[in-house]
Each structure stands twice: as C-alpha cells, then as structure tokens.
Amino acid sequence: MKTDRRDFLKQLTMLTAATAMSGITTSACSTTKKNKPRVVKAGNKVRLACIGIGFRGGEIIKQFEKTKLCDIVALCDINMGAPHTKEVMERHPNVPRYQDFRKMFAEMGDKIDAVSIGTPDHSHFPITMLAMSLGIHVYVEKPMAHSFYECELMMEAEKRYGVVTQMGNQGHSGANYFQFKAWKEAGIIKNVRAVTAHMNNPRRWHKWSSKIDSFFPEEPVPATLDWDSWLCAEQDHKYNKDFVNGQWRCWYDFGMGALGDWGAHLLDTVHEFLELGLPTEINMLRAEGHNPFFFPYSSTIEFKFPARGDMPPVDITWYDGLDNIPPVPDGYGNVELDPNIPTVAGGKIQPSKLNPGKIIYSDELTFKGGSHSSTLSIIPESKAKEWESKLPEVPKSPSNHYANFLLSCQGVEKPRSPFSVAGPLSQVFCLGVIAQKLNARLKFDPETKQFTNNPLANLLLRRGIPRKGWEMFYTL
C-alpha cells in the first residue's frame, strides 16, 4: 500500500502509448496537495469527467447534466465514435476525449473534481482506485467491483484518501430509502426473519445454448474499439461481439449476472437498515444450465445472515430465471410488470410473470416491495388497513442520487451509498457469484472473511491474477 507515486506514474506511462504519453510529468501522481480530496465550494459547479459514455454510461451523464451542479470536462470511452457513444460526443463537441482512462488522468488529473464510471463490472476497480489516489471523488455504477477483494480494497481506499464515493444504485436516494428508514426507526419493520428477492425477466444468456463448452470464437476488433484497454486487468481474451455492449454481463470473467445487476436495486435498504453485514452461509439451491463460462439460466441462492444485537437471524433467498418464479404469500396482489421501473440501456425491461421485487417476512407483518425506489406495502390489504394509522410520516428525498453525490462533493450533503455502505452489500453479491460458479454450498466466516469449507472458493475471493502490467492498481 506504500507504492511510490513517481514509480507508479512511470509504470502508468508504459501501459499507454509511449508517443502519446511522452509529455506527462509526475505532478498528477506526486505526493502534493493535489492528491488531497478535491474541495469544491458550495455553489460552484463540480468538474466532472465521464468514463463510459454509451448505453448505461450515457444515461448517467444525462442525469448528472439535469442537476445543473456540474460541468462535463472530459469524456472517456474505449469505443469512442461508435454509434452508442456519438450522442454524448455530439452534445459536448469541445470537451477533451480519451480512449484510455490512464491517459486522461495523467493529462487532466488536476482539472477534474469527480468522475462518473459507467463501464463493465470488471473495469470498475482500476479506474476507481486511480481516481481516489489522485483525490478525485467517484461515482461508480453497481455492483461496486468484480470481486470480494476489490470491494475490500476500495473500502480501505475510501478511508485512506477521504474522497466522496457513491455507488450507482439510484433507488438508494428515492422513496424506498426514506420509507424503510422511517418504518425501521418507528418499529414497523422489526424482527425480520426471511426475505425473498426475485428478478425473473429475460437475460441475454437465456438465448444461448446450454451446451456451450468454451468462450465464443475470435472476431475482428472494430476499428473504433481499444480492446486492450477494454480488458483492463482481466486476463487476455480474444475479441468477440458477445463480450461487449452489455453482453459482458453474461460472463463470469466480465460481469456479475442478474444478481450483481439487480441485487443492489432490490436488497439495498434491506441490507443497510437491517445491518446485515456478511452472511455465514451461501447455498446454491438451483443452478439450471450451470457451466464454467456464463451464468445459469435459473438461480436460487440462499444467504444466511446471523443475529445482530437484538435482531434475529435472516435468510435471504434470491430467485432469477424465466422458469424460477418464487412462491408469493396470500394477498400478494398484482404480479404484472411495474411500469415505473427505470429504463435499462435506454429501453424498458422485457415483461415477465412477476415484477422484480422483494417480500419481507417479519414476526408480525409481511411487506411487499418492488425495485429501485418503489415503496413497501403491508400485505394482505386487510392488514395494511389495520396498520394505516400507526405508520409514521416519511420525509421526502431532498435530492436524487446524482445530485446527492455532487452536493456531497460540495460538502452540502453526505452520500447515501458510499463505499462504506455499498461495499459490504456488493461483497454479498460477490459471494453469491462464487456460489453460482462453483454450484456449491459454502460456509463463510465474516470475521476472517474466508470460506471455511472450500479452498477453491477462497481463491475466487480475489477472482484471479491481474493481467501483467495491471498489478499496480492493487497496490495504490
């Protein structure tokens, strides 16, 4: 953790094109005041660099622009000029453009207050770590990182560098956040013992054959794409169109499947306000179409969390897959797709037999919840009417997730999903993905942060060895 900044910059320079980097000095990464957290005075606009500007990354940029709290000062994407990146480029024709985030930070590090990171899961970690080491505030899409160990390092770096961080589970600044908090504090939500979370909509890999026994074959790399930078620290893979543009989520090597994609929209308030921390068991109850390359067609995963203080143990059962609809209690009501779920990569999610959502079972009450900022309701309706007069007033959100981050950079608010909150939640999903990959029942010690019954699972906590030349990001 004591890497010399000047040595780091030398390695950084070698990682990118030598001719393009020849004029870089050590000022951006030296141990000067520039590496202290950026200070943005209240009322001043945050200088925001955007890494990943197509698909989800492009949607993030639009939301930040709507706040009127920032100026876009740099754009970075490994496929600059592709159809999905042109819209943002055309809106900001005079903003500097980069295909390699390392070059952007080396050349513009002192002109950037904060970054938004809307890139594939496997690339979150190195971008985030470099930004934090420069004192730059970070908004990174969910899940926070691609491995348990990466989440651990990012939480440590958040404390070490003192920067503002926010994971992009945008519902965590919406109505459900404030309702769950108020209901928990008022004792409406108490003695929770079981939670069912479900996401049964079609996923990209549902179209693939279960007989696939290798990665897809090599294809020509598009002229606009920097494939080497896209891989980041991941071991070398030959390009295939089904590795990029959202398809990356299908593969263990690049994404986190349905659990990593939707878990943070369904279980974020449950995890934070019930103070769940890390589980002691992760049990794979179903893994339809299990294979070593991409995620199962259907998964049922049981997470067992121990008692915390006066709160009882909680079992969370996760269901995904078209044919893996969980049982719902009497009085559940409507199961059709919620029209208020936000768009995904610019389009509505395809309907399924059941809304993405959750069912929370306590000793006294059962709660039905949706995704993102959807509020909870007590079921059945007769029980809801009985409790109507006992429900506390729920405050309205003073800011959405994007404004909350920018206002936190100004010192006006505090982030609602900083790494200290989002990190353990993301680690839960990382543990679930390990269970999916191994199709195994796993016992975990939250104190030592090690599996106690599976040595191979312990190796997967780090997910793999960084590609040569990328090791430095794990020592920042």
Tab-separated table of C-alpha atoms in Angstrom:
chain	number	residue	atom	x	y	z
A	1	MET	CA	0.000	0.000	0.000
A	2	LYS	CA	3.043	2.317	0.006
A	3	THR	CA	3.723	2.442	-3.713
A	4	ASP	CA	5.832	5.477	-4.635
A	5	ARG	CA	3.745	7.831	-6.787
A	6	ARG	CA	6.610	8.580	-9.172
A	7	ASP	CA	7.272	4.878	-9.730
A	8	PHE	CA	3.572	4.408	-10.315
A	9	LEU	CA	3.476	7.102	-12.970
A	10	LYS	CA	6.452	5.512	-14.737
A	11	GLN	CA	4.529	2.242	-14.899
A	12	LEU	CA	1.392	4.107	-15.953
A	13	THR	CA	3.275	5.710	-18.810
A	14	MET	CA	4.497	2.335	-20.051
A	15	LEU	CA	0.951	0.992	-20.009
A	16	THR	CA	-0.239	3.519	-22.580
A	17	ALA	CA	1.156	4.591	-25.930
A	18	ALA	CA	4.640	5.974	-25.340
A	19	THR	CA	4.404	8.633	-28.007
A	20	ALA	CA	1.108	9.964	-26.706
A	21	MET	CA	2.341	9.990	-23.126
A	22	SER	CA	5.814	11.429	-23.653
A	23	GLY	CA	4.978	14.864	-22.287
A	24	ILE	CA	3.481	13.727	-18.972
A	25	THR	CA	5.099	14.922	-15.748
A	26	THR	CA	4.830	13.412	-12.288
A	27	SER	CA	2.714	16.271	-10.946
A	28	ALA	CA	-0.590	14.410	-11.257
A	29	CYS	CA	0.516	11.497	-9.082
A	30	SER	CA	3.096	13.025	-6.781
A	31	THR	CA	2.503	13.399	-3.059
A	32	THR	CA	1.463	17.052	-3.212
A	33	LYS	CA	-1.657	18.881	-2.079
A	34	LYS	CA	-3.219	17.946	-5.406
A	35	ASN	CA	-3.653	14.415	-4.086
A	36	LYS	CA	-5.766	15.580	-1.171
A	37	PRO	CA	-9.528	15.293	-1.713
A	38	ARG	CA	-10.794	17.859	-4.187
A	39	VAL	CA	-12.526	20.771	-2.475
A	40	VAL	CA	-15.496	22.224	-4.316
A	41	LYS	CA	-17.120	25.217	-2.666
A	42	ALA	CA	-20.881	25.155	-2.273
A	43	GLY	CA	-22.431	26.878	-5.261
A	44	ASN	CA	-19.503	26.107	-7.549
A	45	LYS	CA	-20.013	23.516	-10.243
A	46	VAL	CA	-18.222	20.175	-9.910
A	47	ARG	CA	-15.792	19.464	-12.749
A	48	LEU	CA	-16.949	16.002	-13.816
A	49	ALA	CA	-15.096	13.580	-16.092
A	50	CYS	CA	-17.227	10.788	-17.541
A	51	ILE	CA	-15.740	7.330	-18.137
A	52	GLY	CA	-18.054	5.122	-20.172
A	53	ILE	CA	-20.338	7.337	-22.281
A	54	GLY	CA	-22.537	4.831	-24.152
A	55	PHE	CA	-25.538	2.779	-23.028
A	56	ARG	CA	-25.782	2.996	-19.211
A	57	GLY	CA	-22.847	5.404	-19.028
A	58	GLY	CA	-24.646	7.776	-21.373
A	59	GLU	CA	-27.789	7.643	-19.238
A	60	ILE	CA	-25.750	8.515	-16.137
A	61	ILE	CA	-24.316	11.573	-17.906
A	62	LYS	CA	-27.808	12.807	-18.813
A	63	GLN	CA	-28.869	12.538	-15.171
A	64	PHE	CA	-25.820	14.458	-13.984
A	65	GLU	CA	-26.458	17.159	-16.575
A	66	LYS	CA	-30.041	17.592	-15.330
A	67	THR	CA	-28.806	18.522	-11.851
A	68	LYS	CA	-27.128	21.714	-13.161
A	69	LEU	CA	-24.489	21.109	-10.484
A	70	CYS	CA	-21.587	20.061	-12.721
A	71	ASP	CA	-19.628	20.849	-15.850
A	72	ILE	CA	-18.527	17.959	-18.074
A	73	VAL	CA	-14.778	18.486	-18.523
A	74	ALA	CA	-13.643	15.180	-20.116
A	75	LEU	CA	-15.121	12.185	-21.915
A	76	CYS	CA	-13.528	8.745	-21.968
A	77	ASP	CA	-14.686	5.566	-23.674
A	78	ILE	CA	-12.829	2.631	-25.192
A	79	ASN	CA	-15.157	2.759	-28.205
A	80	MET	CA	-15.152	6.481	-28.897
A	81	GLY	CA	-17.016	7.160	-32.137
A	82	ALA	CA	-19.165	4.017	-32.112
A	83	PRO	CA	-22.921	4.603	-32.631
A	84	HIS	CA	-23.706	4.298	-28.923
A	85	THR	CA	-21.133	6.939	-27.900
A	86	LYS	CA	-21.900	9.544	-30.573
A	87	GLU	CA	-24.859	11.136	-28.789
A	88	VAL	CA	-22.812	12.272	-25.791
A	89	MET	CA	-19.898	13.314	-28.025
A	90	GLU	CA	-22.200	15.486	-30.114
A	91	ARG	CA	-23.634	17.175	-27.020
A	92	HIS	CA	-20.117	18.039	-25.854
A	93	PRO	CA	-18.125	18.730	-29.038
A	94	ASN	CA	-15.428	20.815	-27.339
A	95	VAL	CA	-14.714	18.558	-24.362
A	96	PRO	CA	-11.401	16.622	-24.429
A	97	ARG	CA	-11.819	12.969	-25.438
A	98	TYR	CA	-9.859	9.892	-24.436
A	99	GLN	CA	-9.975	6.151	-25.055
A	100	ASP	CA	-7.715	5.279	-22.109
A	101	PHE	CA	-8.619	6.461	-18.603
A	102	ARG	CA	-4.954	6.298	-17.566
A	103	LYS	CA	-4.004	8.885	-20.141
A	104	MET	CA	-6.939	11.082	-19.170
A	105	PHE	CA	-5.916	11.119	-15.507
A	106	ALA	CA	-2.267	11.671	-16.369
A	107	GLU	CA	-3.035	14.661	-18.577
A	108	MET	CA	-6.060	16.162	-16.794
A	109	GLY	CA	-5.909	14.869	-13.222
A	110	ASP	CA	-5.573	18.348	-11.735
A	111	LYS	CA	-8.566	19.648	-13.749
A	112	ILE	CA	-11.043	17.003	-12.540
A	113	ASP	CA	-13.002	17.112	-9.261
A	114	ALA	CA	-15.067	13.958	-9.747
A	115	VAL	CA	-15.668	11.088	-12.152
A	116	SER	CA	-18.674	9.041	-13.177
A	117	ILE	CA	-17.841	5.439	-14.093
A	118	GLY	CA	-20.382	3.633	-16.260
A	119	THR	CA	-18.233	0.790	-17.588
A	120	PRO	CA	-18.409	-3.051	-17.387
A	121	ASP	CA	-18.119	-4.575	-13.910
A	122	HIS	CA	-14.592	-5.920	-14.411
A	123	SER	CA	-13.205	-2.422	-15.086
A	124	HIS	CA	-14.697	-0.556	-12.100
A	125	PHE	CA	-11.810	-1.306	-9.762
A	126	PRO	CA	-8.721	0.063	-11.550
A	127	ILE	CA	-10.491	3.244	-12.678
A	128	THR	CA	-11.869	3.896	-9.205
A	129	MET	CA	-8.592	3.212	-7.409
A	130	LEU	CA	-6.597	5.535	-9.657
A	131	ALA	CA	-9.169	8.316	-9.294
A	132	MET	CA	-9.258	8.036	-5.490
A	133	SER	CA	-5.459	8.006	-5.264
A	134	LEU	CA	-5.491	11.400	-7.016
A	135	GLY	CA	-8.035	12.844	-4.570
A	136	ILE	CA	-10.841	12.683	-7.141
A	137	HIS	CA	-14.383	11.892	-5.967
A	138	VAL	CA	-16.009	8.801	-7.502
A	139	TYR	CA	-19.491	7.824	-8.656
A	140	VAL	CA	-19.335	4.217	-9.902
A	141	GLU	CA	-22.156	2.054	-11.195
A	142	LYS	CA	-23.305	-1.009	-9.313
A	143	PRO	CA	-22.041	-3.538	-8.447
A	144	MET	CA	-19.136	-1.677	-6.891
A	145	ALA	CA	-16.490	-4.115	-8.127
A	146	HIS	CA	-15.986	-7.527	-9.687
A	147	SER	CA	-14.552	-9.367	-6.683
A	148	PHE	CA	-14.844	-9.512	-2.900
A	149	TYR	CA	-11.187	-8.484	-2.566
A	150	GLU	CA	-11.591	-5.481	-4.888
A	151	CYS	CA	-14.505	-4.237	-2.769
A	152	GLU	CA	-12.327	-4.622	0.312
A	153	LEU	CA	-9.516	-2.542	-1.201
A	154	MET	CA	-11.952	0.126	-2.386
A	155	MET	CA	-13.434	0.498	1.111
A	156	GLU	CA	-9.943	0.847	2.575
A	157	ALA	CA	-9.014	3.424	-0.074
A	158	GLU	CA	-12.170	5.436	0.632
A	159	LYS	CA	-10.968	5.885	4.226
A	160	ARG	CA	-7.347	6.465	3.247
A	161	TYR	CA	-7.963	9.125	0.626
A	162	GLY	CA	-11.001	10.777	2.214
A	163	VAL	CA	-12.841	11.260	-1.071
A	164	VAL	CA	-16.597	11.279	-1.620
A	165	THR	CA	-17.845	7.983	-3.058
A	166	GLN	CA	-21.224	6.839	-4.316
A	167	MET	CA	-22.313	3.540	-5.853
A	168	GLY	CA	-24.916	3.967	-8.573
A	169	ASN	CA	-27.903	2.143	-7.112
A	170	GLN	CA	-30.026	5.217	-7.740
A	171	GLY	CA	-33.049	3.984	-5.774
A	172	HIS	CA	-30.999	4.446	-2.610
A	173	SER	CA	-31.855	8.143	-2.748
A	174	GLY	CA	-35.530	7.561	-3.518
A	175	ALA	CA	-38.761	6.979	-1.646
A	176	ASN	CA	-37.970	3.420	-0.526
A	177	TYR	CA	-34.786	4.575	1.244
A	178	PHE	CA	-36.601	7.127	3.402
A	179	GLN	CA	-39.643	4.914	3.977
A	180	PHE	CA	-37.616	1.877	5.069
A	181	LYS	CA	-35.537	4.057	7.393
A	182	ALA	CA	-38.629	5.667	8.949
A	183	TRP	CA	-40.506	2.382	9.322
A	184	LYS	CA	-37.496	0.688	10.882
A	185	GLU	CA	-36.961	3.521	13.364
A	186	ALA	CA	-40.674	3.503	14.252
A	187	GLY	CA	-40.631	-0.244	14.918
A	188	ILE	CA	-42.928	-1.093	11.998
A	189	ILE	CA	-40.184	-3.163	10.383
A	190	LYS	CA	-38.733	-5.362	13.138
A	191	ASN	CA	-37.892	-8.993	13.824
A	192	VAL	CA	-37.405	-9.745	10.122
A	193	ARG	CA	-36.502	-13.402	9.642
A	194	ALA	CA	-36.767	-14.031	5.899
A	195	VAL	CA	-36.603	-12.106	2.632
A	196	THR	CA	-37.393	-13.313	-0.888
A	197	ALA	CA	-35.822	-11.291	-3.719
A	198	HIS	CA	-36.677	-12.035	-7.326
A	199	MET	CA	-35.703	-10.922	-10.829
A	200	ASN	CA	-37.324	-13.196	-13.406
A	201	ASN	CA	-37.070	-11.117	-16.577
A	202	PRO	CA	-35.264	-12.351	-19.704
A	203	ARG	CA	-31.472	-12.051	-19.651
A	204	ARG	CA	-29.148	-12.060	-22.650
A	205	TRP	CA	-27.714	-15.522	-21.932
A	206	HIS	CA	-31.178	-17.075	-21.908
A	207	LYS	CA	-30.906	-17.181	-25.711
A	208	TRP	CA	-27.693	-19.236	-25.645
A	209	SER	CA	-27.390	-22.979	-25.810
A	210	SER	CA	-26.689	-24.816	-22.562
A	211	LYS	CA	-24.192	-26.955	-24.495
A	212	ILE	CA	-21.639	-24.147	-24.868
A	213	ASP	CA	-18.311	-25.544	-23.646
A	214	SER	CA	-15.905	-22.720	-24.494
A	215	PHE	CA	-15.684	-18.965	-24.989
A	216	PHE	CA	-17.016	-17.687	-28.289
A	217	PRO	CA	-14.515	-17.637	-31.204
A	218	GLU	CA	-12.292	-14.682	-32.072
A	219	GLU	CA	-13.709	-11.980	-34.363
A	220	PRO	CA	-12.110	-8.864	-35.920
A	221	VAL	CA	-11.852	-5.961	-33.484
A	222	PRO	CA	-13.884	-2.924	-34.633
A	223	ALA	CA	-11.717	-0.038	-35.806
A	224	THR	CA	-13.152	2.310	-33.156
A	225	LEU	CA	-12.534	-0.075	-30.221
A	226	ASP	CA	-9.441	-0.165	-27.969
A	227	TRP	CA	-9.742	-3.841	-26.985
A	228	ASP	CA	-6.647	-3.882	-24.787
A	229	SER	CA	-7.990	-1.025	-22.656
A	230	TRP	CA	-11.421	-2.677	-22.543
A	231	LEU	CA	-9.904	-5.785	-20.926
A	232	CYS	CA	-8.286	-3.729	-18.148
A	233	ALA	CA	-6.835	-6.083	-15.518
A	234	GLU	CA	-8.721	-9.132	-16.814
A	235	GLN	CA	-6.622	-11.900	-18.375
A	236	ASP	CA	-6.350	-11.839	-22.155
A	237	HIS	CA	-9.381	-12.795	-24.226
A	238	LYS	CA	-9.783	-12.639	-27.961
A	239	TYR	CA	-12.455	-10.157	-29.047
A	240	ASN	CA	-15.985	-11.329	-29.750
A	241	LYS	CA	-19.037	-9.082	-30.131
A	242	ASP	CA	-20.770	-11.063	-27.380
A	243	PHE	CA	-18.223	-9.826	-24.829
A	244	VAL	CA	-19.114	-6.132	-25.223
A	245	ASN	CA	-22.071	-3.717	-25.350
A	246	GLY	CA	-23.964	-5.229	-22.433
A	247	GLN	CA	-23.164	-8.836	-23.336
A	248	TRP	CA	-20.260	-8.695	-20.887
A	249	ARG	CA	-22.754	-9.148	-18.051
A	250	CYS	CA	-23.336	-12.734	-19.181
A	251	TRP	CA	-19.791	-13.969	-18.475
A	252	TYR	CA	-18.146	-14.713	-15.124
A	253	ASP	CA	-14.920	-13.123	-16.415
A	254	PHE	CA	-16.521	-9.731	-17.029
A	255	GLY	CA	-19.835	-9.381	-15.209
A	256	MET	CA	-21.911	-10.331	-12.181
A	257	GLY	CA	-25.027	-11.751	-13.808
A	258	ALA	CA	-28.573	-10.998	-12.706
A	259	LEU	CA	-27.597	-10.909	-9.019
A	260	GLY	CA	-24.914	-8.235	-9.488
A	261	ASP	CA	-27.112	-6.310	-11.894
A	262	TRP	CA	-30.346	-6.181	-9.881
A	263	GLY	CA	-29.384	-7.135	-6.330
A	264	ALA	CA	-28.425	-3.569	-5.441
A	265	HIS	CA	-31.828	-2.323	-6.664
A	266	LEU	CA	-33.757	-4.886	-4.618
A	267	LEU	CA	-31.807	-5.541	-1.418
A	268	ASP	CA	-30.022	-2.255	-0.708
A	269	THR	CA	-32.355	-0.942	2.008
A	270	VAL	CA	-32.867	-4.414	3.497
A	271	HIS	CA	-29.108	-4.812	3.817
A	272	GLU	CA	-28.350	-1.363	5.219
A	273	PHE	CA	-31.189	-0.836	7.679
A	274	LEU	CA	-31.267	-4.418	8.957
A	275	GLU	CA	-27.482	-4.135	9.410
A	276	LEU	CA	-26.935	-7.496	7.758
A	277	GLY	CA	-23.211	-7.285	7.043
A	278	LEU	CA	-21.836	-10.526	5.589
A	279	PRO	CA	-23.507	-13.959	5.558
A	280	THR	CA	-22.278	-17.126	7.268
A	281	GLU	CA	-23.647	-19.454	4.580
A	282	ILE	CA	-24.302	-19.157	0.864
A	283	ASN	CA	-26.187	-22.143	-0.502
A	284	MET	CA	-26.790	-22.815	-4.187
A	285	LEU	CA	-30.263	-24.327	-4.267
A	286	ARG	CA	-30.712	-24.275	-8.031
A	287	ALA	CA	-28.316	-23.672	-10.950
A	288	GLU	CA	-30.131	-24.582	-14.158
A	289	GLY	CA	-27.725	-24.742	-17.103
A	290	HIS	CA	-24.659	-24.457	-14.867
A	291	ASN	CA	-21.359	-24.157	-16.754
A	292	PRO	CA	-17.930	-22.611	-16.054
A	293	PHE	CA	-18.265	-19.735	-18.547
A	294	PHE	CA	-21.533	-17.834	-18.133
A	295	PHE	CA	-24.282	-17.556	-15.574
A	296	PRO	CA	-27.004	-20.173	-15.018
A	297	TYR	CA	-30.311	-19.784	-16.817
A	298	SER	CA	-32.024	-20.001	-13.432
A	299	SER	CA	-30.510	-19.495	-9.994
A	300	THR	CA	-31.841	-19.869	-6.493
A	301	ILE	CA	-29.335	-18.766	-3.854
A	302	GLU	CA	-29.863	-18.804	-0.116
A	303	PHE	CA	-27.892	-16.372	2.061
A	304	LYS	CA	-27.896	-16.940	5.820
A	305	PHE	CA	-27.121	-13.904	7.995
A	306	PRO	CA	-26.517	-14.284	11.744
A	307	ALA	CA	-28.265	-12.439	14.567
A	308	ARG	CA	-27.142	-8.835	15.086
A	309	GLY	CA	-27.675	-7.347	18.549
A	310	ASP	CA	-31.372	-7.817	19.322
A	311	MET	CA	-32.207	-8.594	15.666
A	312	PRO	CA	-32.796	-12.275	14.779
A	313	PRO	CA	-31.003	-14.227	12.023
A	314	VAL	CA	-32.238	-13.527	8.490
A	315	ASP	CA	-32.387	-15.834	5.469
A	316	ILE	CA	-32.456	-14.120	2.074
A	317	THR	CA	-33.425	-16.283	-0.894
A	318	TRP	CA	-32.631	-14.948	-4.365
A	319	TYR	CA	-34.524	-16.166	-7.458
A	320	ASP	CA	-33.682	-15.403	-11.072
A	321	GLY	CA	-34.624	-17.102	-14.338
A	322	LEU	CA	-37.725	-17.247	-16.511
A	323	ASP	CA	-38.920	-20.553	-15.025
A	324	ASN	CA	-37.903	-19.868	-11.430
A	325	ILE	CA	-40.780	-17.803	-10.036
A	326	PRO	CA	-40.745	-17.754	-6.216
A	327	PRO	CA	-43.820	-18.567	-4.143
A	328	VAL	CA	-45.761	-15.490	-3.069
A	329	PRO	CA	-47.961	-15.225	0.036
A	330	ASP	CA	-51.739	-14.942	0.056
A	331	GLY	CA	-52.830	-11.396	-0.581
A	332	TYR	CA	-49.745	-10.566	-2.659
A	333	GLY	CA	-51.917	-8.877	-5.286
A	334	ASN	CA	-50.722	-7.720	-8.705
A	335	VAL	CA	-47.744	-9.607	-10.186
A	336	GLU	CA	-47.508	-7.868	-13.559
A	337	LEU	CA	-44.544	-5.758	-14.614
A	338	ASP	CA	-44.259	-2.412	-12.820
A	339	PRO	CA	-44.344	0.358	-15.460
A	340	ASN	CA	-42.338	2.659	-13.176
A	341	ILE	CA	-39.108	0.616	-13.321
A	342	PRO	CA	-36.434	2.827	-14.957
A	343	THR	CA	-35.163	2.107	-18.439
A	344	VAL	CA	-32.219	-0.240	-18.926
A	345	ALA	CA	-29.716	0.968	-21.544
A	346	GLY	CA	-32.413	3.258	-22.934
A	347	GLY	CA	-35.160	0.616	-23.174
A	348	LYS	CA	-37.778	-0.871	-20.883
A	349	ILE	CA	-37.028	-4.317	-19.486
A	350	GLN	CA	-38.988	-7.128	-21.078
A	351	PRO	CA	-42.013	-8.260	-19.085
A	352	SER	CA	-42.119	-11.458	-17.062
A	353	LYS	CA	-44.623	-13.278	-14.895
A	354	LEU	CA	-43.575	-11.338	-11.791
A	355	ASN	CA	-42.272	-7.846	-11.084
A	356	PRO	CA	-38.665	-7.602	-9.934
A	357	GLY	CA	-39.088	-7.126	-6.215
A	358	LYS	CA	-38.921	-8.494	-2.690
A	359	ILE	CA	-41.094	-9.960	0.032
A	360	ILE	CA	-40.058	-9.281	3.629
A	361	TYR	CA	-41.341	-11.615	6.361
A	362	SER	CA	-41.268	-10.453	9.992
A	363	ASP	CA	-42.831	-11.988	13.098
A	364	GLU	CA	-45.819	-9.670	12.879
A	365	LEU	CA	-46.072	-8.350	9.328
A	366	THR	CA	-45.330	-9.225	5.707
A	367	PHE	CA	-44.134	-6.495	3.344
A	368	LYS	CA	-44.242	-6.410	-0.443
A	369	GLY	CA	-41.616	-4.286	-2.183
A	370	GLY	CA	-40.509	-3.509	-5.694
A	371	SER	CA	-37.270	-2.427	-7.312
A	372	HIS	CA	-35.254	0.793	-7.187
A	373	SER	CA	-37.175	3.418	-5.203
A	374	SER	CA	-40.529	1.581	-5.137
A	375	THR	CA	-42.077	1.819	-1.682
A	376	LEU	CA	-43.129	-1.061	0.566
A	377	SER	CA	-46.710	-2.050	1.290
A	378	ILE	CA	-48.082	-4.253	4.026
A	379	ILE	CA	-49.937	-7.317	2.753
A	380	PRO	CA	-52.648	-8.512	2.704
A	381	GLU	CA	-54.761	-5.372	2.252
A	382	SER	CA	-56.792	-6.092	5.401
A	383	LYS	CA	-53.593	-5.991	7.455
A	384	ALA	CA	-52.479	-2.779	5.714
A	385	LYS	CA	-55.725	-1.042	6.731
A	386	GLU	CA	-55.270	-2.233	10.310
A	387	TRP	CA	-51.817	-0.616	10.474
A	388	GLU	CA	-52.573	2.502	8.419
A	389	SER	CA	-52.978	4.821	11.427
A	390	LYS	CA	-49.746	3.562	13.032
A	391	LEU	CA	-47.446	4.394	10.109
A	392	PRO	CA	-45.032	7.310	10.623
A	393	GLU	CA	-44.718	10.260	8.281
A	394	VAL	CA	-41.985	9.616	5.722
A	395	PRO	CA	-39.810	12.590	4.703
A	396	LYS	CA	-39.320	13.339	1.030
A	397	SER	CA	-35.906	12.947	-0.532
A	398	PRO	CA	-34.063	16.302	-0.679
A	399	SER	CA	-32.058	15.195	-3.719
A	400	ASN	CA	-31.840	12.346	-6.189
A	401	HIS	CA	-28.808	10.044	-6.266
A	402	TYR	CA	-26.860	12.134	-8.779
A	403	ALA	CA	-27.482	15.471	-7.069
A	404	ASN	CA	-26.709	13.838	-3.712
A	405	PHE	CA	-23.267	12.855	-4.992
A	406	LEU	CA	-22.478	16.285	-6.429
A	407	LEU	CA	-23.794	18.091	-3.339
A	408	SER	CA	-21.606	15.778	-1.244
A	409	CYS	CA	-18.602	16.839	-3.331
A	410	GLN	CA	-19.517	20.402	-2.315
A	411	GLY	CA	-19.814	19.437	1.354
A	412	VAL	CA	-23.551	20.262	1.396
A	413	GLU	CA	-24.841	16.672	1.872
A	414	LYS	CA	-23.452	13.257	2.710
A	415	PRO	CA	-23.562	10.449	0.128
A	416	ARG	CA	-26.262	7.841	0.747
A	417	SER	CA	-24.478	4.918	-0.892
A	418	PRO	CA	-20.785	5.470	-0.118
A	419	PHE	CA	-18.370	2.561	-0.325
A	420	SER	CA	-18.669	2.048	3.442
A	421	VAL	CA	-22.360	1.205	2.862
A	422	ALA	CA	-22.260	-0.197	-0.676
A	423	GLY	CA	-19.081	-2.247	-0.180
A	424	PRO	CA	-20.456	-4.947	2.143
A	425	LEU	CA	-23.624	-5.128	0.011
A	426	SER	CA	-21.534	-5.663	-3.131
A	427	GLN	CA	-19.455	-8.257	-1.293
A	428	VAL	CA	-22.640	-10.231	-0.588
A	429	PHE	CA	-23.227	-10.389	-4.343
A	430	CYS	CA	-19.609	-11.405	-4.962
A	431	LEU	CA	-20.076	-14.304	-2.531
A	432	GLY	CA	-23.267	-15.279	-4.339
A	433	VAL	CA	-21.479	-15.296	-7.699
A	434	ILE	CA	-18.793	-17.599	-6.260
A	435	ALA	CA	-21.546	-19.993	-5.158
A	436	GLN	CA	-23.051	-19.793	-8.662
A	437	LYS	CA	-19.743	-20.523	-10.357
A	438	LEU	CA	-18.949	-23.479	-8.088
A	439	ASN	CA	-22.585	-24.591	-7.748
A	440	ALA	CA	-21.836	-25.295	-4.110
A	441	ARG	CA	-22.917	-24.853	-0.506
A	442	LEU	CA	-20.417	-22.541	1.137
A	443	LYS	CA	-19.718	-21.634	4.761
A	444	PHE	CA	-18.194	-18.212	5.368
A	445	ASP	CA	-16.591	-16.529	8.383
A	446	PRO	CA	-17.447	-12.788	8.360
A	447	GLU	CA	-14.634	-12.063	10.838
A	448	THR	CA	-11.757	-13.648	8.909
A	449	LYS	CA	-13.531	-13.059	5.573
A	450	GLN	CA	-12.680	-16.567	4.442
A	451	PHE	CA	-14.661	-19.635	3.446
A	452	THR	CA	-14.236	-22.428	5.959
A	453	ASN	CA	-15.239	-25.416	3.819
A	454	ASN	CA	-13.934	-24.741	0.311
A	455	PRO	CA	-10.316	-23.743	-0.516
A	456	LEU	CA	-11.182	-23.088	-4.161
A	457	ALA	CA	-13.860	-20.611	-3.116
A	458	ASN	CA	-11.201	-18.730	-1.132
A	459	LEU	CA	-9.127	-18.360	-4.288
A	460	LEU	CA	-12.148	-16.861	-6.028
A	461	LEU	CA	-12.437	-14.102	-3.417
A	462	ARG	CA	-9.716	-12.395	-5.460
A	463	ARG	CA	-11.277	-13.742	-8.681
A	464	GLY	CA	-7.936	-14.108	-10.470
A	465	ILE	CA	-4.457	-12.759	-11.070
A	466	PRO	CA	-4.361	-9.283	-12.664
A	467	ARG	CA	-3.075	-9.157	-16.215
A	468	LYS	CA	0.620	-8.280	-16.497
A	469	GLY	CA	1.111	-4.554	-16.136
A	470	TRP	CA	-2.082	-4.013	-14.146
A	471	GLU	CA	-0.841	-5.260	-10.774
A	472	MET	CA	-0.070	-1.698	-9.657
A	473	PHE	CA	-3.743	-0.824	-9.228
A	474	TYR	CA	-3.925	-3.354	-6.398
A	475	THR	CA	-1.150	-1.551	-4.507
A	476	LEU	CA	-2.463	2.029	-4.641
